[in-house]
XYZ file of C-alpha atoms in Angstrom:
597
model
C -7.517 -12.996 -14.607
C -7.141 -11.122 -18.046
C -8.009 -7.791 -15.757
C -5.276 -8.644 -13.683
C -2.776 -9.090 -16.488
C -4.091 -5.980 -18.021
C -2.924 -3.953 -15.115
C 0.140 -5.435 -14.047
C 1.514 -5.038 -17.816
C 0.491 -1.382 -17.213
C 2.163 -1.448 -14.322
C 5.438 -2.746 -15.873
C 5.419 0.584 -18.189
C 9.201 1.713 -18.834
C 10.571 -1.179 -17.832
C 9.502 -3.216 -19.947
C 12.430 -3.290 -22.178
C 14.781 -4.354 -19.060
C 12.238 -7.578 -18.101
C 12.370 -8.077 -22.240
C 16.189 -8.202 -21.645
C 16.117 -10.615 -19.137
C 13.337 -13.297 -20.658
C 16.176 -13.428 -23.959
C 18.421 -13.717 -21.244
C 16.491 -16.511 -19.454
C 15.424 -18.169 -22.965
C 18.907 -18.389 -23.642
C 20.558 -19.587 -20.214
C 17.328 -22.236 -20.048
C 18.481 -23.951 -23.451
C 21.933 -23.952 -22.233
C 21.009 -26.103 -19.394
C 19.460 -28.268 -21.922
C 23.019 -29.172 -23.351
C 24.414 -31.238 -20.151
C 21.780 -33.972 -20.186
C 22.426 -35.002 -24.041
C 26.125 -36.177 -22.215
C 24.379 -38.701 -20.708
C 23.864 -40.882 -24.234
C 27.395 -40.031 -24.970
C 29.126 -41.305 -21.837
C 26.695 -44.302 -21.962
C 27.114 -45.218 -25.570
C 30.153 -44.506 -26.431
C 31.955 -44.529 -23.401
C 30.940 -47.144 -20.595
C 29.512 -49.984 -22.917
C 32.695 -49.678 -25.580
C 34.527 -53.214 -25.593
C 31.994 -55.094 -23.301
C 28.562 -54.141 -25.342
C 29.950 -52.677 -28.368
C 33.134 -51.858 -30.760
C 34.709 -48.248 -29.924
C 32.565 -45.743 -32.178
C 31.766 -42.188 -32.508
C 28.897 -40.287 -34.195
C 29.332 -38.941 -37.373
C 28.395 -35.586 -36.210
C 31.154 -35.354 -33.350
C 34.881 -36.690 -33.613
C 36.068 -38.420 -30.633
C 39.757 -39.273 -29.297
C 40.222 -42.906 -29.405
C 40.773 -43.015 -25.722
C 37.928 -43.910 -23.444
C 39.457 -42.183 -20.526
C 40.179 -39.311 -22.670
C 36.518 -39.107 -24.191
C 35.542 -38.835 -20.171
C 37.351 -36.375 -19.220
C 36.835 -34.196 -22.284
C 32.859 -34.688 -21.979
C 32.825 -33.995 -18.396
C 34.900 -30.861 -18.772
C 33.051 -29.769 -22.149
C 29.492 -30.633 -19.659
C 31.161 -28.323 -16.801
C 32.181 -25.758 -19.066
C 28.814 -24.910 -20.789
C 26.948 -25.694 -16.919
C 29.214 -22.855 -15.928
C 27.894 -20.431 -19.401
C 24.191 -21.173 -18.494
C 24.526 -20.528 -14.617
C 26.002 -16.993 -15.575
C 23.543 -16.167 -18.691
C 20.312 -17.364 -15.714
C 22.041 -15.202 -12.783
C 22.620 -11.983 -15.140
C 19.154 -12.639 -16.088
C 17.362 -13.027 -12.744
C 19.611 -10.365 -11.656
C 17.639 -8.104 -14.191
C 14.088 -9.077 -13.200
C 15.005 -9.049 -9.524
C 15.860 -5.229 -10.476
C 12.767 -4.707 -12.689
C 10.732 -6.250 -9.799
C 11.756 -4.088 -6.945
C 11.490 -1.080 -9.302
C 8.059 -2.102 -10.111
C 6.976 -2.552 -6.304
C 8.449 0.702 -5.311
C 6.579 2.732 -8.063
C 3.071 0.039 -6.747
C 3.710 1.290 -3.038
C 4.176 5.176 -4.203
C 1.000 4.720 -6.171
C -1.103 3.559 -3.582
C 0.324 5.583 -1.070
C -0.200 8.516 -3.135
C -4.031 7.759 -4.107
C -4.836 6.145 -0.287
C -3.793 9.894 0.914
C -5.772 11.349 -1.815
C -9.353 9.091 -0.829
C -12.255 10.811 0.807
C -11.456 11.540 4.529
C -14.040 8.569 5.873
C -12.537 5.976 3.445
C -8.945 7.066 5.119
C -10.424 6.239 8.974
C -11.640 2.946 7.661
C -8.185 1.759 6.523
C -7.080 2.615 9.812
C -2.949 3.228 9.812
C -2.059 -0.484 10.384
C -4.427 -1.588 7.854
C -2.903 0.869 5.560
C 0.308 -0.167 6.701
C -0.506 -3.920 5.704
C -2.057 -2.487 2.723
C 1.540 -1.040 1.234
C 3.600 -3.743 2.662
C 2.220 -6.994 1.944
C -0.345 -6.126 -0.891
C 1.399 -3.768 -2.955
C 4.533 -4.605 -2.217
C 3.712 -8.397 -3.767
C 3.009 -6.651 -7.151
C 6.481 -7.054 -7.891
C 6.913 -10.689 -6.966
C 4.097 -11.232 -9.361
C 6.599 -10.382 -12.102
C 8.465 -13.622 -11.267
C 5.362 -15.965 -10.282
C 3.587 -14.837 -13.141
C 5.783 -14.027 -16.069
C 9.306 -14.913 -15.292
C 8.954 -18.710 -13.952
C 6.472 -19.566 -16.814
C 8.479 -18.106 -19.061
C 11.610 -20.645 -17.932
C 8.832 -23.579 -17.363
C 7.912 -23.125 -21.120
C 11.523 -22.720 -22.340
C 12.102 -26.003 -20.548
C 9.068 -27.616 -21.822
C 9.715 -26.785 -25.198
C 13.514 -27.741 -25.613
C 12.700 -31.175 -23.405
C 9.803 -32.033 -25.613
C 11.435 -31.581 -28.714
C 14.392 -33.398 -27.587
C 12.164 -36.325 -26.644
C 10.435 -36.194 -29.922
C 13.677 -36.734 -31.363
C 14.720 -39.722 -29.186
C 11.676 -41.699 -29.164
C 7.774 -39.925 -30.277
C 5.928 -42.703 -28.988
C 7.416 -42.977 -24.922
C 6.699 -39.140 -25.595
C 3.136 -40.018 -26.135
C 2.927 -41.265 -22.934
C 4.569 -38.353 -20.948
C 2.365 -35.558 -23.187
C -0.438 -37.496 -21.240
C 0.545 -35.458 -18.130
C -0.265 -32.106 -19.573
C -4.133 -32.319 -19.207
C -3.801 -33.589 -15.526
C -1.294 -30.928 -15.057
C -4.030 -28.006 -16.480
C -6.399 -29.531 -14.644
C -5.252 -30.263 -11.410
C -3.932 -26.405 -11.154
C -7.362 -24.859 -12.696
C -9.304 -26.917 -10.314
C -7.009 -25.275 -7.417
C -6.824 -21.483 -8.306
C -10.273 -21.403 -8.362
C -10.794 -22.459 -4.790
C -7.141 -21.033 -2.782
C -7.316 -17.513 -4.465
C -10.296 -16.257 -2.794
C -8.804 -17.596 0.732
C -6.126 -15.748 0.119
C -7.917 -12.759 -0.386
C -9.903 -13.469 2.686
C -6.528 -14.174 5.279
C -5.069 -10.596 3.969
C -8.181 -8.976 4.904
C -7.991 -10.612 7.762
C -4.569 -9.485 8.324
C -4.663 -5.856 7.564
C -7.682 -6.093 10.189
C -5.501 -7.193 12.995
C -2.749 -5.177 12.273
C -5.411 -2.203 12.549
C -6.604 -2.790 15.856
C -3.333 -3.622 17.423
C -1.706 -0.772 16.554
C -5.067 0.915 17.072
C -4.648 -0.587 20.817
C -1.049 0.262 21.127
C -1.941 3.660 20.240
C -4.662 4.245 22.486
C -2.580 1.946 25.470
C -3.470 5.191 28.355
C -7.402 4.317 27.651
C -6.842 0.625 27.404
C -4.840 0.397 30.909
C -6.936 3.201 32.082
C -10.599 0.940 31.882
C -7.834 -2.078 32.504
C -8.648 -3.752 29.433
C -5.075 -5.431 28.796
C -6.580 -8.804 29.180
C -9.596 -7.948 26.671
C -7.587 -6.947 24.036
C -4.931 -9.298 24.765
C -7.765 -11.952 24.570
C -9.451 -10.119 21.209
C -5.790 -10.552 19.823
C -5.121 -13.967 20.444
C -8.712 -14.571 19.194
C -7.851 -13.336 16.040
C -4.823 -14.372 15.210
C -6.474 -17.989 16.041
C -9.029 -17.454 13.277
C -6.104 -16.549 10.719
C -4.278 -19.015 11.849
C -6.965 -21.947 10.810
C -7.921 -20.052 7.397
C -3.916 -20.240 6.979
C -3.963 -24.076 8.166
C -6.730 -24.836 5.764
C -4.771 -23.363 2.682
C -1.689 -25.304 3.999
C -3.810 -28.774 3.541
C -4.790 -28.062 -0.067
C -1.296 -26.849 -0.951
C 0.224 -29.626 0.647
C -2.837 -32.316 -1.118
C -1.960 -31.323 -4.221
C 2.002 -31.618 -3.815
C 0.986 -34.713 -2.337
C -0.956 -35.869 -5.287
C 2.086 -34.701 -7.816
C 4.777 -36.508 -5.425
C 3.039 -39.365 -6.027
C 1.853 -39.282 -9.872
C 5.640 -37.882 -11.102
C 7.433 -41.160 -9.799
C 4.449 -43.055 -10.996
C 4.443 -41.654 -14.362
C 8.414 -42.016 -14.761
C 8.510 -45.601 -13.573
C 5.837 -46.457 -16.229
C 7.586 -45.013 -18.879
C 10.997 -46.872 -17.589
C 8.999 -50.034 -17.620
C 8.189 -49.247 -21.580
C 11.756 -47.718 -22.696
C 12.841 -50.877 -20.748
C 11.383 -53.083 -22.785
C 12.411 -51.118 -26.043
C 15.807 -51.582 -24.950
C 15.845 -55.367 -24.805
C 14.195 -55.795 -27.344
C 16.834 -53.969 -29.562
C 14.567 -50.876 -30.722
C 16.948 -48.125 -28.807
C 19.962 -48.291 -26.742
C 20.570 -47.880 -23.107
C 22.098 -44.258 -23.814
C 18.664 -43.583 -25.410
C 16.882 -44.523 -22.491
C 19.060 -42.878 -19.816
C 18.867 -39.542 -22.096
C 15.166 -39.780 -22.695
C 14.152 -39.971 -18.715
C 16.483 -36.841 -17.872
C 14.882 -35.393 -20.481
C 11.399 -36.403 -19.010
C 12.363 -35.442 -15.595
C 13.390 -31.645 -17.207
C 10.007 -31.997 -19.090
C 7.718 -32.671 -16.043
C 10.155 -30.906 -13.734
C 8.487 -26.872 -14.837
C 4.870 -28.677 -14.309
C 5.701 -29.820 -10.677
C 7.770 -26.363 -10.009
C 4.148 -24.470 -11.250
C 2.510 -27.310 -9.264
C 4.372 -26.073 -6.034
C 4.350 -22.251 -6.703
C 1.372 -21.337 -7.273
C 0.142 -20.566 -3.818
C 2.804 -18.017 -3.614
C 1.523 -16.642 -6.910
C -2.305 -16.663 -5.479
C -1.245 -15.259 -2.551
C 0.610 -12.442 -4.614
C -2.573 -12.116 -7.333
C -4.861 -11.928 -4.245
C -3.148 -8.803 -2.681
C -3.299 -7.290 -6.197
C -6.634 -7.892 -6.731
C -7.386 -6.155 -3.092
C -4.535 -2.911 -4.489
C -6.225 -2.679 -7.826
C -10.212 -2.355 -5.889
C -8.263 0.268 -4.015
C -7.005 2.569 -6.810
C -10.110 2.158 -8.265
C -12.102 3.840 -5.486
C -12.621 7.842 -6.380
C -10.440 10.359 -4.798
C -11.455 13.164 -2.665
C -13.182 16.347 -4.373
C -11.173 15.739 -7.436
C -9.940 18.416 -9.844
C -11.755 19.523 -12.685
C -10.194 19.697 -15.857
C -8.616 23.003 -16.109
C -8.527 24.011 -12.400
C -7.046 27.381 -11.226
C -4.174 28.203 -9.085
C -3.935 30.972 -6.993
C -0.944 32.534 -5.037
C -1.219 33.101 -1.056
C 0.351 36.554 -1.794
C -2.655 37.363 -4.085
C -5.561 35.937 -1.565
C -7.140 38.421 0.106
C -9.347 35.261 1.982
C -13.443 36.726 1.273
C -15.289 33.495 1.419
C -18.946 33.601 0.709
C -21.524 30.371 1.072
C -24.236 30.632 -1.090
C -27.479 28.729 -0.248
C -24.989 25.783 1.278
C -26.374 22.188 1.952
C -23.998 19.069 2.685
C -24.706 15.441 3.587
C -22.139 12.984 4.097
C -22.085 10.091 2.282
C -24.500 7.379 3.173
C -26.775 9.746 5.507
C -29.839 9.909 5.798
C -30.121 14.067 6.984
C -28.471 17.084 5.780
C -25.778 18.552 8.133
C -25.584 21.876 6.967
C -28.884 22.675 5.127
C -29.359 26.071 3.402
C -26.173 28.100 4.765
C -25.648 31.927 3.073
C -23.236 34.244 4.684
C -20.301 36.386 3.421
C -17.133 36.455 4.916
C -14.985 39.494 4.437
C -11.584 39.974 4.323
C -9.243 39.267 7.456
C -13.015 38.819 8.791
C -12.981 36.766 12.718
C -15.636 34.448 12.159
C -16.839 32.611 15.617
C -18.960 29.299 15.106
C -20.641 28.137 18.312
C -23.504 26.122 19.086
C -24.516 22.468 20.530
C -22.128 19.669 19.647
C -23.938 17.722 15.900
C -25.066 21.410 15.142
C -22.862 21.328 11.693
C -19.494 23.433 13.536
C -16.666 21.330 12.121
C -18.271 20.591 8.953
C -18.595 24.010 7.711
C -14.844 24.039 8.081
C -14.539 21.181 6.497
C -16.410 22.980 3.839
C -13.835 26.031 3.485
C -10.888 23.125 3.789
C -12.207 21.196 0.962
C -11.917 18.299 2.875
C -15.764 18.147 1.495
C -17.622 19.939 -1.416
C -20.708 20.897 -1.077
C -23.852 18.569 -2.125
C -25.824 21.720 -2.697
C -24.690 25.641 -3.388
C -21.323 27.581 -3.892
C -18.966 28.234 -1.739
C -16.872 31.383 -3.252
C -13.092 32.395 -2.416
C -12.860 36.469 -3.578
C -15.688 35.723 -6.279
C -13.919 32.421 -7.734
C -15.945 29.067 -6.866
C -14.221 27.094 -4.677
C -14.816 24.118 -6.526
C -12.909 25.653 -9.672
C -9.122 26.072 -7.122
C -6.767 22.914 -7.499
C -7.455 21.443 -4.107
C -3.626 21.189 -2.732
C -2.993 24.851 -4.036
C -6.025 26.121 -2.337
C -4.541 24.405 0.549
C -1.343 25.844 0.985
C -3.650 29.119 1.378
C -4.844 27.701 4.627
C -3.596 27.390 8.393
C -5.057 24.662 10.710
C -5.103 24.476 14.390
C -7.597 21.499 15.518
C -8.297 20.355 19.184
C -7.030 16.940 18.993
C -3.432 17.791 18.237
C -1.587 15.507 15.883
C 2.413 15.722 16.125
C 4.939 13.360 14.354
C 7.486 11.286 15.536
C 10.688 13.826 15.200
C 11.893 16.714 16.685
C 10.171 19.825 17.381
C 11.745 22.016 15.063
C 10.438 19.258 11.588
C 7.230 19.535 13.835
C 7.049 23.450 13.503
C 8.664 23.634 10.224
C 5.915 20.286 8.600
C 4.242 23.289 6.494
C 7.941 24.534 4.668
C 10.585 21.866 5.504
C 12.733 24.673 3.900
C 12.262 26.899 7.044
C 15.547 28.740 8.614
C 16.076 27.473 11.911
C 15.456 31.499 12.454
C 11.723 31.649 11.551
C 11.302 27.941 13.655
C 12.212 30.058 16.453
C 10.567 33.412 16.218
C 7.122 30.944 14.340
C 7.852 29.108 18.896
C 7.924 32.982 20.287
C 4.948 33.562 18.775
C 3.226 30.790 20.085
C 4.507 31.980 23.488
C 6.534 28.399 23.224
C 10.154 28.908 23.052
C 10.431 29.174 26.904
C 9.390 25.543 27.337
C 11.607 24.064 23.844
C 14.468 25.762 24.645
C 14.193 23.736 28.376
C 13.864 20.766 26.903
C 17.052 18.325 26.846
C 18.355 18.639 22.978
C 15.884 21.991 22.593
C 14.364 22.291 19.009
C 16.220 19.197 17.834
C 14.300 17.392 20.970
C 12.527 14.542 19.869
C 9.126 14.059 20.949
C 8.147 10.710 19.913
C 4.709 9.390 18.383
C 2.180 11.921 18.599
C 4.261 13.935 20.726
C 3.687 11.833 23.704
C 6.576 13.488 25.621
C 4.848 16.391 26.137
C 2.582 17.602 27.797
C -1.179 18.749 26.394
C -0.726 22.357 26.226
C 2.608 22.301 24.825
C 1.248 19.754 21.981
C -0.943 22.591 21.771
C 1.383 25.362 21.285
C 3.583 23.481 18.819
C 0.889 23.165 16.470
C 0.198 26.865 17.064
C 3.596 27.565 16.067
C 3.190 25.231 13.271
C 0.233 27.309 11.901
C 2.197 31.093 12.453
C 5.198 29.569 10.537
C 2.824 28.864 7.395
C 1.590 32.220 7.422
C -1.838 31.354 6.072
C -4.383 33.835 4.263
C -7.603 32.294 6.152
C -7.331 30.664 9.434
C -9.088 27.237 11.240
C -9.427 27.077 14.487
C -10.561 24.459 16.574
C -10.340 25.324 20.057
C -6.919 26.118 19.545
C -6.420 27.108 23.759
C -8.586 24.134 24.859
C -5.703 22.366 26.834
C -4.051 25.620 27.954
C -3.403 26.314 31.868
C -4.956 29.700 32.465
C -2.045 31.882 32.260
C -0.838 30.188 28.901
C -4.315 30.757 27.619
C -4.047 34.162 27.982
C -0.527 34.512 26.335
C -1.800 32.323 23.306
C -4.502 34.274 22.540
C -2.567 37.433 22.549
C -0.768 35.583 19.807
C -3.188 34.578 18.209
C -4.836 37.631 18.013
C -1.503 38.752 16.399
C -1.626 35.825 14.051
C -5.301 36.502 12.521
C -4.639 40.136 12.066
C -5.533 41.009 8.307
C -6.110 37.068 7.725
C -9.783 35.432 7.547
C -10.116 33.064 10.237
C -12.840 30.872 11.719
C -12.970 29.914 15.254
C -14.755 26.852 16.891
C -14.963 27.585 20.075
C -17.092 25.759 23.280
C -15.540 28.090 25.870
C -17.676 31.400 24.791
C -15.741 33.609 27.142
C -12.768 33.388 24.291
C -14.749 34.969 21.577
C -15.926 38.033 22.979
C -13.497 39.868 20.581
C -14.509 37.970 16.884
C -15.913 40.450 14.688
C -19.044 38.299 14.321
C -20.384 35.049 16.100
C -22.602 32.761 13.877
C -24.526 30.289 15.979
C -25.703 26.925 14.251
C -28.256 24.552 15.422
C -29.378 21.619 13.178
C -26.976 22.573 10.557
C -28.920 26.270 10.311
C -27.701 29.591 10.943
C -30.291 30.625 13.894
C -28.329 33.957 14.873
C -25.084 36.098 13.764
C -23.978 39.074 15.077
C -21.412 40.731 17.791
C -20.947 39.625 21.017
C -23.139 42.535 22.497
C -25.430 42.270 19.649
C -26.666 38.403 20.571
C -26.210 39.108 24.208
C -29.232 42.369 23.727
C -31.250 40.345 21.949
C -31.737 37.710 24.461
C -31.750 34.161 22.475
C -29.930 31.162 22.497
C -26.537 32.496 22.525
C -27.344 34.384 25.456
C -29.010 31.611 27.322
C -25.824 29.529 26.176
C -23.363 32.138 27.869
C -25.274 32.648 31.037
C -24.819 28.997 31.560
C -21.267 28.759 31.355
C -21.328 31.878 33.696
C -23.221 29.852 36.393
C -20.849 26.452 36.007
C -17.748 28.992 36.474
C -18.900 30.425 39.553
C -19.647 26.856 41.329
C -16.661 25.849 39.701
């Protein structure tokens, strides 16, 4: 709990003046309120019982008009008047916290958005992007409720608490005896409770963010799930689900509910027991009815922050829950992190020589090196082609020269500076990607082409499409470049997926190149008109190629072939072809499936 606190007063930095404001604010409207109540001795005393009970009097302390009617009407206007004070002093206040709140929440969601897209790559494809999703929403997004649940409603409770109690003390200390009797029950009742809801509530928003995951993880992949007809299954896995958090729900509903139930019943108890005493005080002379009246209004603003807390806190679990699960999140490291004083270079200045240096990697948790001893230099608008069997270490030694990894053993050097030592989003405006499985947003296709400068001229959209030998096809479409495409461009077709994100790379004009089978879901004669560009694209830039299809890399200036995460043979294409070995053996084969093809 005090960890908690910790952070979300860290989290409340720069506003804290404003939610400073607004507890004054709330201090003051709360007392206010206080005010009404003491009417009920006057109109009682001094009012009702006059003639019947008791001569026509006033207290010293406040001159009255003679007039019964008259002292009414001037109580009940003076009690409307100062209702109408504290209702405006409360709403200007919660009208400040409600700000601070949301201001709070927004900066929570940035935060975690900002380090979520900053966590290593395999941590990212376990959130999944509904889990994320529930992640920002629910979790971070209750941060700033927990102002109110947490600071601002205690706050009032203990304003209230304070100005009834002392109110009682002054009416009668020993019926308040009986009500400060409530406080212990109170404190324990509620410890009793946190300890036991909190962790369910941690355990249905895990639960949650889970089945948000996988449906939109099944609406996403909806082609595979119809194609294997699994509707029902998932439908089924769904239902299942959402059954199980459904019953963890029900089961925090009961203990809510038992312990309303419990205060319900001990509130009325309590108050009639007091009655019964104050009752007895009464006829037997030792206060007056006013006294009374006043004193259980009082009581019912004394208990009436106790049963409020009493009621609220499973919102406030619910809320410290999802915080607990944001702050375990923030916690987690970030990707290949900058070192203190980390260099910047410009992409003018980059002339893209990349050099591995005895390179080794495992991912996290295995139990093998994927890349194990790796040395090989890289020159300067160099056309590197990586080939070999699919687990021989292709993708990861791009990885490598992306920095969506470092290294777990060696140097990998960018024109003689460690890679290590470049500021990992600078180093990666250096670099163009083009990757098999194409990802496009949901917009049109000129924010598509232009996701690497949104500051692009509609001009260099279009000659970035020509170059991509796509412009024929966009300019077809019904709206053209402002055509919208929808999720993951599932309007169009594979190859012109394809040659959007081709276009996507030429308009960032990278110094060093990735590609991943850039042509793989080309038609034949768009292949060939895509790797004309493309061989327009890497001239004078560094670029590596991973390619499966050898017959479009017979024009790299070297092919490296990796098997088992080693370098078993680099050369030209006619240099491994003469020398017989695997690469040859590996190009033959295609040969063969071509021809029966």
């Amino acid at each position: 709990m005090f960890r908690l606190v910790v952070a979300l007063w860290e989290a409340t930095s720069g506003r804290r003046w404003a939610m400073a404001l607004s507890l004054g604010l709330l201090t003051l409207g709360t007392l206010i309120k206080l005010i009404p109540p003491a009417a009920t001795k006057l109109v009682i005393d001094h009012v009702l019982t006059v003639g019947s009970v008791r001569p026509l009097d006033s207290p010293d302390w406040l001159p009255f008009p003679e007039s019964p009617r008259t002292r009414l009407l001037l109580l009940v206007a003076t009690v409307f008047a100062v209702s109408i004070v504290g209702v405006c002093i409360s709403l200007w206040s919660r009208w400040i916290a409600t700000r601070t709140s949301k201001h709070v929440q927004l900066r929570m969601r940035r935060r975690v958005f900002e380090h979520a897209a900053r966590l290593p790559l395999h941590r990212v494809h376990q959130l999944k992007s509904g889990g994320a999703a529930s992640l920002l929403r629910e979790d971070a997004g209750g941060v700033g409720e927990l102002l109110f649940s947490m600071l601002y409603y205690p706050w009032r409770a203990v304003i209230q608490f304070l100005g009834g109690f002392g109110v009682l003390l002054w009416v009668d200390w020993r019926l308040l005896i009986g009500a400060v009797g409530l406080i212990p029950f109170a404190y324990f009742t509620n410890t009793i409770w946190e300890r036991r809801i909190r962790p369910l509530h941690r355990d249905v928003r895990k639960r949650r963010q889970e089945v948000d995951s996988r449906t939109t993880e099944a609406f996403g992949g909806m082609r595979v799930v119809r194609a294997f007809g699994r509707q029902r299954r998932e439908t089924s896995r769904f239902v299942v689900e959402n059954h199980v958090m459904a019953r963890q729900e029900l089961h925090i509903w009961w203990i809510s509910r038992g312990v309303e139930a419990i205060w319900d019943l001990f509130l009325p108890a309590a108050s009639g027991f007091l009655l019964l005493i104050g009752g007895a005080h009464v006829l037997d002379g030792r206060m007056t009815l006013g006294d009374l009246m006043m004193f259980l209004v009082y009581l019912a603003m004394l208990l009436e922050p106790l049963a409020i807390l009493a009621t609220s806190v499973t919102q406030f679990q619910s809320n410290l829950a999802g915080f607990d699960r944001v702050l375990d999140v923030l916690e987690e490291p970030r990707e290949t992190a900058d070192s203190p004083g980390s260099l910047t270079v410009r992409k003018a200045s980059v002339r893209g020589g990349v050099t591995f240096i005895d390179v080794g990697f495992r991912y996290p948790g295995g139990d093998r090196d994927v890349l194990d001893g790796i040395d090989l230099e890289v020159k300067p608008g160099e056309t590197i082609a990586l080939v070999g069997r699919s687990g021989a270490g292709k993708t990861t030694l791009c990885n490598l020269v992306a920095r969506f990894h470092d290294p777990t053993r060696g140097a990998i050097l960018v024109d003689g500076l460690p890679l290590r030592e470049i500021r990992v989003e600078n180093w990666r405006r250096v670099l163009g990607v083009v990757e098999q499985d194409v990802f496009l947003f949901d917009g049109t296709v000129a924010e598509n082409i232009a996701y690497a400068d949104r500051r692009a001229s509609l001009e260099r959209i279009e000659r970035a499409a020509e170059a991509a030998y796509a412009a024929e096809f966009i300019n077809a479409l019904p709206n053209g470049f402002d055509t919208f495409i929808g999720e993951r461009g599932v309007r169009l077709s594979g190859g012109q997926r394809q040659r959007i994100a081709i276009a996507r790379a030429i308009l960032a004009d990278p110094r060093v190149l990735i590609l991943d089978e850039a042509t793989s879901n080309l038609d034949s004669e768009s292949e060939r008109a895509i790797q004309l560009a493309l061989a327009e694209l890497m001239r004078g830039r560094t670029a590596f190629v991973i390619a499966h299809r050898l017959s479009t890399i017979r024009s790299a200036d070297r092919i490296l072939l990796l098997d088992q995460g080693r370098i078993v043979e680099l050369g030209t294409h006619d240099e491994l072809m003469s020398h017989g070995g695997i690469y040859r053996g590996m190009v033959e084969l295609q040969a063969m499936g071509s021809r029966i093809d």
